[in-house]
mmCIF file of C-alpha atoms in Angstrom:
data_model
loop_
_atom_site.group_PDB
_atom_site.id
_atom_site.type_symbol
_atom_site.label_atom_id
_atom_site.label_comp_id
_atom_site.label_asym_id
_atom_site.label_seq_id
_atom_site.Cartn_x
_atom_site.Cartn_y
_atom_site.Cartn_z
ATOM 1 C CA UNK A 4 -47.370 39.810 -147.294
ATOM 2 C CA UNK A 5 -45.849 36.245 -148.009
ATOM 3 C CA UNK A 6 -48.004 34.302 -150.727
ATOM 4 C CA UNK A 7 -50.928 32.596 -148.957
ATOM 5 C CA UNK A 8 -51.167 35.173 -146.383
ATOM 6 C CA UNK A 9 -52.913 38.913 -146.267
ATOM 7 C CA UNK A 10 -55.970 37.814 -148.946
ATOM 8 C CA UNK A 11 -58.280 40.491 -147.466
ATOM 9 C CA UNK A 12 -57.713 44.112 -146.946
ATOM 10 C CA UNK A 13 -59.673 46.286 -144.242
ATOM 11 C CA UNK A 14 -62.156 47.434 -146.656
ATOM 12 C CA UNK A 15 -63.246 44.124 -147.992
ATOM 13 C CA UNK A 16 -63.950 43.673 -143.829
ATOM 14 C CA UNK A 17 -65.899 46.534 -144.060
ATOM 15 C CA UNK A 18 -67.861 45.851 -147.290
ATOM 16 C CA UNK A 19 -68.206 42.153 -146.953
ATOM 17 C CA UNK A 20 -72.002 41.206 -145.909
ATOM 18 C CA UNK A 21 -72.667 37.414 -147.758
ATOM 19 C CA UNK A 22 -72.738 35.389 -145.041
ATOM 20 C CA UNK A 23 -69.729 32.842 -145.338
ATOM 21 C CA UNK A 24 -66.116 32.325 -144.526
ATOM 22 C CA UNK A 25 -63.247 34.372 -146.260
ATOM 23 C CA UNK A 26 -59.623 33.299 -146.306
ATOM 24 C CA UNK A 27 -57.222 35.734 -145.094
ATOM 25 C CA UNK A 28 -54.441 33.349 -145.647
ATOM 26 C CA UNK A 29 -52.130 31.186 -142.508
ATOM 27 C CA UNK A 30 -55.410 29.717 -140.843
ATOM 28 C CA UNK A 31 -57.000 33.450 -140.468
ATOM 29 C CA UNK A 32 -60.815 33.568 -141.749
ATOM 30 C CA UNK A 33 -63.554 36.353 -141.354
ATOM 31 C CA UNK A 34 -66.797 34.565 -140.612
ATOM 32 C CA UNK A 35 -69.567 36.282 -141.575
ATOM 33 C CA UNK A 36 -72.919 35.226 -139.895
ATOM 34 C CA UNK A 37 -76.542 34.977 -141.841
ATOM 35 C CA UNK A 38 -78.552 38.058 -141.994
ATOM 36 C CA UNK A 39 -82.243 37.677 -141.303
ATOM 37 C CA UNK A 40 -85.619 40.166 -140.990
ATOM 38 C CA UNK A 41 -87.686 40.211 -138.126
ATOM 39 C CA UNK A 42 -91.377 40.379 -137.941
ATOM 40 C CA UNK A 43 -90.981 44.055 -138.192
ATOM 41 C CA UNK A 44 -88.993 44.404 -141.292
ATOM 42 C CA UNK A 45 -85.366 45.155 -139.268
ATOM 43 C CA UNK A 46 -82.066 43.410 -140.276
ATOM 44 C CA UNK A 47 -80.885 40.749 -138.319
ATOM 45 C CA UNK A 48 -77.278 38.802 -137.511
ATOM 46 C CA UNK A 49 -74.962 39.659 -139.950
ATOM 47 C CA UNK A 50 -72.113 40.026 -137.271
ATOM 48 C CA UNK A 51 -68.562 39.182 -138.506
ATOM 49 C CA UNK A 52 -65.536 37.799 -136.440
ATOM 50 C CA UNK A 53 -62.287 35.954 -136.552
ATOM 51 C CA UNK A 54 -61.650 32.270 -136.497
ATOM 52 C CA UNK A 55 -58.080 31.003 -136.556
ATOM 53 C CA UNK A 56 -58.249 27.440 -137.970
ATOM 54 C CA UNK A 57 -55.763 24.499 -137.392
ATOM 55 C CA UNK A 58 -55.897 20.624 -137.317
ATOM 56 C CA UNK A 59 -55.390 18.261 -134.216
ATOM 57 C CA UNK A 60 -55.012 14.829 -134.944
ATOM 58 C CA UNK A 61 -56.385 14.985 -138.492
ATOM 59 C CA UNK A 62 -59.413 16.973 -137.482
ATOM 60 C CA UNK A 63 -60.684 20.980 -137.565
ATOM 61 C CA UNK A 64 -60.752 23.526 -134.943
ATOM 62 C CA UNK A 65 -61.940 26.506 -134.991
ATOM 63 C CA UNK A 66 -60.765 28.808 -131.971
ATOM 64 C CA UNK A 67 -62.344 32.146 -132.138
ATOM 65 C CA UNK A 68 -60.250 35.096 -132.328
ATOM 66 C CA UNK A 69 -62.768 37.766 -131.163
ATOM 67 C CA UNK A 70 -65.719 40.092 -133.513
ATOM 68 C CA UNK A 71 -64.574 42.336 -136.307
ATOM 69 C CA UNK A 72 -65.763 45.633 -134.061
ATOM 70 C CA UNK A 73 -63.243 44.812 -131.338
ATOM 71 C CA UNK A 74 -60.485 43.402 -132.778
ATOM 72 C CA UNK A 75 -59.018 44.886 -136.184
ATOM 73 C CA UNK A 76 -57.532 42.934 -139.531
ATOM 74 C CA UNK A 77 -53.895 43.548 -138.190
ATOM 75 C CA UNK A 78 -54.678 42.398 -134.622
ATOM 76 C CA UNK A 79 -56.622 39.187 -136.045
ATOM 77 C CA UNK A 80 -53.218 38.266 -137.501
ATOM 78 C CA UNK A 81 -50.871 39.168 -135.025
ATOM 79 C CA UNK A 82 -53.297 36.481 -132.780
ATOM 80 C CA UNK A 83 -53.449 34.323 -135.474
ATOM 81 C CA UNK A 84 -49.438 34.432 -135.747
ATOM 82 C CA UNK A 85 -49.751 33.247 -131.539
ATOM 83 C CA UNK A 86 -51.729 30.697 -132.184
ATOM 84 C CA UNK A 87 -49.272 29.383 -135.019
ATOM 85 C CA UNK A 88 -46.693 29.409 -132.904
ATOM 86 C CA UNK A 89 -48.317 27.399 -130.205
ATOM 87 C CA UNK A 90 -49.202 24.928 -132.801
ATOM 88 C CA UNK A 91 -45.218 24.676 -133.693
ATOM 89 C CA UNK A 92 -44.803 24.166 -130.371
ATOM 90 C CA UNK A 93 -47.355 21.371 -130.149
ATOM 91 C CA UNK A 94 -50.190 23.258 -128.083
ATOM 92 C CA UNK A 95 -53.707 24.027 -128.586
ATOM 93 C CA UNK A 96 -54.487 26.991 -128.789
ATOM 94 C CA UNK A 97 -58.421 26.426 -127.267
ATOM 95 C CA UNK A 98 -56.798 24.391 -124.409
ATOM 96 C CA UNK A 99 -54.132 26.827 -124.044
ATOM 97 C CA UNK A 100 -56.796 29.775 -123.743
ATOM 98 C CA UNK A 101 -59.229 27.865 -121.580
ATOM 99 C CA UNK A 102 -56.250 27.003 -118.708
ATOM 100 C CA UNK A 103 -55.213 30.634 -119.025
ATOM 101 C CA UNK A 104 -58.612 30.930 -118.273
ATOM 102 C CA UNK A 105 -58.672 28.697 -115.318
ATOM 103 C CA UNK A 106 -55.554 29.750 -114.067
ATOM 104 C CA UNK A 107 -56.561 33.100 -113.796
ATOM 105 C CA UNK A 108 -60.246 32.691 -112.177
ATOM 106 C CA UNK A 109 -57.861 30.604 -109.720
ATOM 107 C CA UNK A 110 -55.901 33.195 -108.826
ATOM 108 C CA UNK A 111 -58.854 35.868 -108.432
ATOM 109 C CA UNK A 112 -60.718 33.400 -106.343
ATOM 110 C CA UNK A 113 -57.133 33.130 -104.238
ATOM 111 C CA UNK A 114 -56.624 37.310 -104.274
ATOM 112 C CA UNK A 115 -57.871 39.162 -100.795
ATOM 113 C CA UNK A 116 -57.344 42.867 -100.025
ATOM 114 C CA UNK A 117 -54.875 43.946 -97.374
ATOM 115 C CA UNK A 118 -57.618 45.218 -95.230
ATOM 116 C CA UNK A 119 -59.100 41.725 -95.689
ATOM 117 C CA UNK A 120 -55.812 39.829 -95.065
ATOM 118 C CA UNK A 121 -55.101 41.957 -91.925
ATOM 119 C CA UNK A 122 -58.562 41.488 -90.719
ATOM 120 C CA UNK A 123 -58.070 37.571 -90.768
ATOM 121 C CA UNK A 124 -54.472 37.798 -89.620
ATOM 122 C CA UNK A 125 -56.392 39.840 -86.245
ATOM 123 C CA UNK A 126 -58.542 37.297 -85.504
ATOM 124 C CA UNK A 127 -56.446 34.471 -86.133
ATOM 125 C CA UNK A 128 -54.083 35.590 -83.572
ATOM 126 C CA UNK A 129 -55.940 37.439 -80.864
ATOM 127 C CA UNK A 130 -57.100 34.682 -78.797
ATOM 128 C CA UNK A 131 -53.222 34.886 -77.757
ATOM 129 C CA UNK A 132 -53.372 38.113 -77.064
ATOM 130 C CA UNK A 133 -53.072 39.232 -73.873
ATOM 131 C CA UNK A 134 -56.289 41.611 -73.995
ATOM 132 C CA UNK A 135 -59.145 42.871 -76.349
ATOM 133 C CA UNK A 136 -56.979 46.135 -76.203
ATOM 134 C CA UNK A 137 -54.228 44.613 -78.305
ATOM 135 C CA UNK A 138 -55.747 43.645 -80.785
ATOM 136 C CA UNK A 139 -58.141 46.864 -81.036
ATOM 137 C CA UNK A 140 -54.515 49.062 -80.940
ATOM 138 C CA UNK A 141 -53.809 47.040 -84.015
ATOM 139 C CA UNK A 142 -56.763 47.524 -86.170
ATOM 140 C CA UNK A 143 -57.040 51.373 -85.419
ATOM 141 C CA UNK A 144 -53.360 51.897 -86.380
ATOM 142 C CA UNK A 145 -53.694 49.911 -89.543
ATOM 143 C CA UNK A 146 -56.713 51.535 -90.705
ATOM 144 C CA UNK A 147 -55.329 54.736 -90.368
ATOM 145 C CA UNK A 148 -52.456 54.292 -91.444
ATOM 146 C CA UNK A 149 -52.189 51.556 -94.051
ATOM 147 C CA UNK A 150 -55.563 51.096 -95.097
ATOM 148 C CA UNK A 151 -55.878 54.809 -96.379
ATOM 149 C CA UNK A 152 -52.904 53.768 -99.166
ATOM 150 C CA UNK A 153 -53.516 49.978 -100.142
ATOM 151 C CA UNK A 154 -55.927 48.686 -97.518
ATOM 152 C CA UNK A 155 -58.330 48.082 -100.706
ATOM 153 C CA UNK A 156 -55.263 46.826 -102.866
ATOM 154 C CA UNK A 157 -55.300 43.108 -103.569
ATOM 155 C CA UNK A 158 -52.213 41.887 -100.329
ATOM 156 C CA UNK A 159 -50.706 41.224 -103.188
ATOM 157 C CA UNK A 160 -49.656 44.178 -104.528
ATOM 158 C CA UNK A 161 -48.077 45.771 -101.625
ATOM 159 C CA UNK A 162 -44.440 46.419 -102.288
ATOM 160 C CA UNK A 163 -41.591 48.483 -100.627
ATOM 161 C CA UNK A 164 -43.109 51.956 -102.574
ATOM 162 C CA UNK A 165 -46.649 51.719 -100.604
ATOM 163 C CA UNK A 166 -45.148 50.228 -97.144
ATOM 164 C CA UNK A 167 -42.654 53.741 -97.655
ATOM 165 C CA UNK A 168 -45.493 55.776 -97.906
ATOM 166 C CA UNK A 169 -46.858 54.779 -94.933
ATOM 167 C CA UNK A 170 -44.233 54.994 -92.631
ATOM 168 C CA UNK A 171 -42.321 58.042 -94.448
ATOM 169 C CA UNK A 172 -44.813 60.992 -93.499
ATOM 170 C CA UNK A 173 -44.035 59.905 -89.551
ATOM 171 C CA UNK A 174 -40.794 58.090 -89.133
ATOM 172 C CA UNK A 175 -39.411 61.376 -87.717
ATOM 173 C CA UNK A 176 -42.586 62.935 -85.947
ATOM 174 C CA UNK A 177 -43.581 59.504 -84.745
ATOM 175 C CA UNK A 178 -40.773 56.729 -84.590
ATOM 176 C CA UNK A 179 -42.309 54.774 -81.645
ATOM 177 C CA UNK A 180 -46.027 54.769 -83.977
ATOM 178 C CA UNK A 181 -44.030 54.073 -87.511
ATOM 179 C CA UNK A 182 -42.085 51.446 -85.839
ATOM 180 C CA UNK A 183 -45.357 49.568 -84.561
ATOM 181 C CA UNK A 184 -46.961 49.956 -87.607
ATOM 182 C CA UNK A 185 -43.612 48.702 -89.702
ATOM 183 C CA UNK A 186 -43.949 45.383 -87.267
ATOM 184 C CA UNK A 187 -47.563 44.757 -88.168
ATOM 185 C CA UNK A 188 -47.720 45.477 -91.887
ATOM 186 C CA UNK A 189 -44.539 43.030 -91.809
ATOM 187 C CA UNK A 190 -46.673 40.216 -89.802
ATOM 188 C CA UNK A 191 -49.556 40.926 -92.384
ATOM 189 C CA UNK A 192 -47.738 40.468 -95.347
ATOM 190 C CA UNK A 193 -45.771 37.170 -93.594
ATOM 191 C CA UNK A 194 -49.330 35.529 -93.156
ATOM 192 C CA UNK A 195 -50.514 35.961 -96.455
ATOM 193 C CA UNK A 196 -47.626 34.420 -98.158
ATOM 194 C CA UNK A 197 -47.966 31.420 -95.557
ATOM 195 C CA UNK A 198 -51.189 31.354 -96.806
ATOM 196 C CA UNK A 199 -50.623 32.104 -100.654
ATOM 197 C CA UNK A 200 -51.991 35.187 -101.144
ATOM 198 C CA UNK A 201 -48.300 36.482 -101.881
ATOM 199 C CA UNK A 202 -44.981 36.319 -103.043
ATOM 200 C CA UNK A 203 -41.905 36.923 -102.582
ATOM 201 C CA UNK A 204 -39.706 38.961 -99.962
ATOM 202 C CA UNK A 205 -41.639 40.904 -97.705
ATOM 203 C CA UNK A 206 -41.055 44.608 -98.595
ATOM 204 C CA UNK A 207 -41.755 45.819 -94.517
ATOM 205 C CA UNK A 208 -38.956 43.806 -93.306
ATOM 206 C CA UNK A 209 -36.369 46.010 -91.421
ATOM 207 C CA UNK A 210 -33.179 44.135 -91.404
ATOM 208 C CA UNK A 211 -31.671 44.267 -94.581
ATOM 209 C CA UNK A 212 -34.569 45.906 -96.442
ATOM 210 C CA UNK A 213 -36.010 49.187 -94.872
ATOM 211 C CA UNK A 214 -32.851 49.694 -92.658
ATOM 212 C CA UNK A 215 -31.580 50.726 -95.993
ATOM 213 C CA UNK A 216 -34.238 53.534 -96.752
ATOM 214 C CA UNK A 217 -35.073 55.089 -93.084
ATOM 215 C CA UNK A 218 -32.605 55.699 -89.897
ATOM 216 C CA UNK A 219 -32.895 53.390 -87.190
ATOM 217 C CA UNK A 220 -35.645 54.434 -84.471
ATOM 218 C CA UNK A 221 -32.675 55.376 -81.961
ATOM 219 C CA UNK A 222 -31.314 58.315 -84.393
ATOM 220 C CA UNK A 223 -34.443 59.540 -84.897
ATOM 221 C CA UNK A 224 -35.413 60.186 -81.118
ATOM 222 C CA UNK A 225 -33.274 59.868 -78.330
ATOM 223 C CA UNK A 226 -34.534 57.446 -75.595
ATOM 224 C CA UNK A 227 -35.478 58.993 -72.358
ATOM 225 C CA UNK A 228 -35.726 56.755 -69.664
ATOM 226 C CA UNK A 229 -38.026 57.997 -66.388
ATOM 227 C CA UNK A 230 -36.534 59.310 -63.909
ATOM 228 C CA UNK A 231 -34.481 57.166 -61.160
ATOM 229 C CA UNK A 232 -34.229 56.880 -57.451
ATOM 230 C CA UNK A 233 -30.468 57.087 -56.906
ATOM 231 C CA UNK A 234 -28.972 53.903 -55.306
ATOM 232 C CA UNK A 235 -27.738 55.577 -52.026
ATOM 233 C CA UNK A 236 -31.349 57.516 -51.085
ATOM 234 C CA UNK A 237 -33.200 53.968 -51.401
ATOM 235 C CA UNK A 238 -32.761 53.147 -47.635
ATOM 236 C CA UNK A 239 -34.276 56.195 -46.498
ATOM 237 C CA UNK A 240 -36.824 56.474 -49.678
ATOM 238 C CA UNK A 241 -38.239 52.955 -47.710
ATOM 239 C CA UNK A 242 -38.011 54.050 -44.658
ATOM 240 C CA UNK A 243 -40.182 57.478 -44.977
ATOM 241 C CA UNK A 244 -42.604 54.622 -47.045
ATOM 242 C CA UNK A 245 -42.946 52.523 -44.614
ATOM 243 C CA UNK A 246 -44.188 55.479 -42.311
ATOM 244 C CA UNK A 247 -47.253 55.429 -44.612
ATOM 245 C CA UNK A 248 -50.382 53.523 -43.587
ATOM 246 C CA UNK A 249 -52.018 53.597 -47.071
ATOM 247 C CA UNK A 250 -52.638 50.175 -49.163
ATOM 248 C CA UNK A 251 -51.112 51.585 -51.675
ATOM 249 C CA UNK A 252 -47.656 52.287 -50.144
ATOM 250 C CA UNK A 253 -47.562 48.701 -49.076
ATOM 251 C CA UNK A 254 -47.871 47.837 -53.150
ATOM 252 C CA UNK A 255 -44.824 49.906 -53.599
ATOM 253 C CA UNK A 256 -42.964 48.725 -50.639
ATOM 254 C CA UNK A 257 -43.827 45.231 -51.884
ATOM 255 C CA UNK A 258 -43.125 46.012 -55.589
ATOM 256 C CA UNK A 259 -39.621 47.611 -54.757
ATOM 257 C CA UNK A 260 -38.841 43.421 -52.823
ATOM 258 C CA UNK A 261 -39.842 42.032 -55.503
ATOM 259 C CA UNK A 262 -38.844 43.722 -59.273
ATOM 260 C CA UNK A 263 -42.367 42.665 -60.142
ATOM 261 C CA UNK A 264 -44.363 44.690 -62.824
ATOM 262 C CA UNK A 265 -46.800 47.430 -60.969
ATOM 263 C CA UNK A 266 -50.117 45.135 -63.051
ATOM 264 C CA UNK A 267 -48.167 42.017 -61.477
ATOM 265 C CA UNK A 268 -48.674 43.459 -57.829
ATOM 266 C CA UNK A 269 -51.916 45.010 -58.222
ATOM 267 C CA UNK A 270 -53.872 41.777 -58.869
ATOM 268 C CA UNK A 271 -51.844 39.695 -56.928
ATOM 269 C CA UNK A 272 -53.908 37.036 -55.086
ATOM 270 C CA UNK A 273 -53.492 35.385 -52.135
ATOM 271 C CA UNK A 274 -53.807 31.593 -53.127
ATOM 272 C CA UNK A 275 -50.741 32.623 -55.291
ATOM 273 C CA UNK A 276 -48.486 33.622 -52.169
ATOM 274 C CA UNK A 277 -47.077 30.370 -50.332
ATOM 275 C CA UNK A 278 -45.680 31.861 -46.765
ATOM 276 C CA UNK A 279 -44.413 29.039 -45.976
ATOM 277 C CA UNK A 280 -42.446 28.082 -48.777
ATOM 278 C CA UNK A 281 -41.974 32.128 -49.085
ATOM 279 C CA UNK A 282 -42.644 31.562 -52.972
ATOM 280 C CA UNK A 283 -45.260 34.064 -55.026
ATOM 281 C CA UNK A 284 -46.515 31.966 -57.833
ATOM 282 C CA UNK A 285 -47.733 34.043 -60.670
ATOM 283 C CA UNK A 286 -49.825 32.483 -63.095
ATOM 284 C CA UNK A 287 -49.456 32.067 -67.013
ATOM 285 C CA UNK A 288 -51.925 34.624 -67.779
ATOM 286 C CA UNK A 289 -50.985 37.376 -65.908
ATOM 287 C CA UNK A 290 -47.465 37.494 -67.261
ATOM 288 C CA UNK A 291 -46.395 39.687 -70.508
ATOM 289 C CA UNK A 292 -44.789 36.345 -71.552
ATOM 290 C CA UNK A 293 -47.249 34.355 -71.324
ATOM 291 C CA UNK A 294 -45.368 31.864 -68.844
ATOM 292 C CA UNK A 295 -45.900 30.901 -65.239
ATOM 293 C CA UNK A 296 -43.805 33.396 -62.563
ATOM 294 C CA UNK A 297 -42.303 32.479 -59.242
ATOM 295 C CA UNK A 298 -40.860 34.825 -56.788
ATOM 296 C CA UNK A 299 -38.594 34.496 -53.966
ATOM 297 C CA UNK A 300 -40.034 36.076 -51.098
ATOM 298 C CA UNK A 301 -37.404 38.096 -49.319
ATOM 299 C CA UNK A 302 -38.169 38.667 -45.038
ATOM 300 C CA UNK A 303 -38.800 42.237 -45.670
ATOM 301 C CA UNK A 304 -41.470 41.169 -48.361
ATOM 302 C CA UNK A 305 -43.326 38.871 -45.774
ATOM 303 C CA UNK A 306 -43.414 41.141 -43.727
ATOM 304 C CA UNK A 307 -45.336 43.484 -45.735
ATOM 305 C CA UNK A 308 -47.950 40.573 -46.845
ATOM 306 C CA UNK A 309 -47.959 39.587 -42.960
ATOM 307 C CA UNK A 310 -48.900 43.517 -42.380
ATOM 308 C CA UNK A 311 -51.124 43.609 -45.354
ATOM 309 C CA UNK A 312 -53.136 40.151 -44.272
ATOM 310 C CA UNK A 313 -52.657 40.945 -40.287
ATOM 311 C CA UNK A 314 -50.824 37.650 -39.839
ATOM 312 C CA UNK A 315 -47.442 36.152 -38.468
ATOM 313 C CA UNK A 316 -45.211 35.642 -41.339
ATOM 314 C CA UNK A 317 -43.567 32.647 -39.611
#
């Protein structure tokens, strides 16, 4: 050790007992606290510990390094060295420990779980949602599974290694599931670093991220679309339908007019249908989109709401 520094050795630590401050050389003292005896004749105080002490504007401060049991001779100094070195740089070494301090109760206070975060992020959004079923399909898929691998992570902490874990294990056996969940854990981690809970790039993103690490949904499992009436048969496909007296071939019949979605016809009212303007005006919240429908009404059309109400489409 330099001259002025390393006075005390690790025995002298041990043996010391006086009560009193010992120089260990560069600001480094052991403090050794007053020993007393109880009213039953048992030793009391006596603890030692570390004080690292420097001047600010012409006056002490003591900033407490930690007690002899928990921190050593050697680590005393190496914190004693820090604190030296914040002192060259001008800092405090109290007020620098107390807004690490602050900082960091800050950011616990900030911190949420990504069960927590996708939680919030559900009930933020689900008054858009078109039903209670949309939003329940998203909390059972997360929780099974996200949740099981870093639901009780802080949101934080999820990064491309946990997001891969989850969608890994059924990105072959289950593309359309993996690919749903992929979306969601994406929108998760999107509204917690809107929020602050996160940094960063989000590690579920697809384009230019995950694209790399997993083969588009399309190689995985070819699309197979439902079967097709052919073009040609349509005519007489109508024709045998319209031979049927049921309520439900009319729906068809009218669905086939009008390239509406089979939920679209099934609760259509009739203060939407204008006859005379031959318009069928679909409200906002019946459509996927969110946004208000109309219809042409073809003559073959009205005549299957003229059949179905028993009236004179003209």
């Amino acid at each position: 050790m330099a001259r002025g520094f390393g006075k005390l050795t690790a025995l002298q630590v041990t043996r010391i007992t006086k009560r009193g401050l010992y120089n260990d050389g560069g600001g480094l003292y052991l403090q050794v606290a007053k020993t007393s005896l109880d009213e039953d004749g048992v030793k009391r105080g006596g603890s030692k510990s570390w004080l690292f002490r420097y001047k600010v504007n012409g006056k002490d401060r003591w900033h407490g390094l930690g007690p002899v049991h928990t921190i050593s001779l050697t680590q005393a100094r190496e914190k004693a060295g820090d604190a030296r070195r914040l002192r060259l740089e001008g800092l405090d070494p109290i007020a620098t420990k107390r807004s690490a301090r602050a900082i960091a109760k800050v950011e616990a206070a900030k911190a949420i779980t990504f069960d927590k975060a996708a939680e919030t992020y559900i009930k933020s959004h689900e008054a858009g949602w078109r039903s209670a079923k949309h939003g329940a399909q998203w909390t059972a898929t997360l929780k099974s599974y996200a949740s099981p691998l870093f639901g009780s992570l802080p949101v934080a902490l999820v990064d491309t290694g946990l997001v891969m874990k989850a969608l890994e294990p059924i990105w072959k056996s289950k593309p359309e599931t993996a690919s749903r969940i992929r979306g969601r854990i994406e929108a998760v981690l999107d509204w917690a670093k809107v929020r602050g809970y996160r940094n960063g790039e989000n590690p579920a993103r697809w384009k230019g991220h995950l694209d790399h690490l997993l083969p588009a949904r399309g190689k995985v499992q070819k699309v197979e679309h439902h079967a097709a009436l052919r073009y040609a048969e349509i005519g007489a496909f109508v024709a045998d339908l319209r031979k049927r007296e049921a309520v439900a071939a009319r729906a068809l019949e009218l669905l086939i007019y009008t390239a509406c979605r089979t939920s679209e016809i099934l609760k259509a009212k009739w203060e939407e249908i204008d006859l005379g303007d031959r318009v069928w005006t679909i409200p906002s919240e019946r459509m996927k989109a969110g946004v208000e429908h109309r219809v042409p009404l073809s003559d073959p059309a009205l005549e299957v709401l003229a059949t179905s109400a028993k009236v004179d489409p003209t």
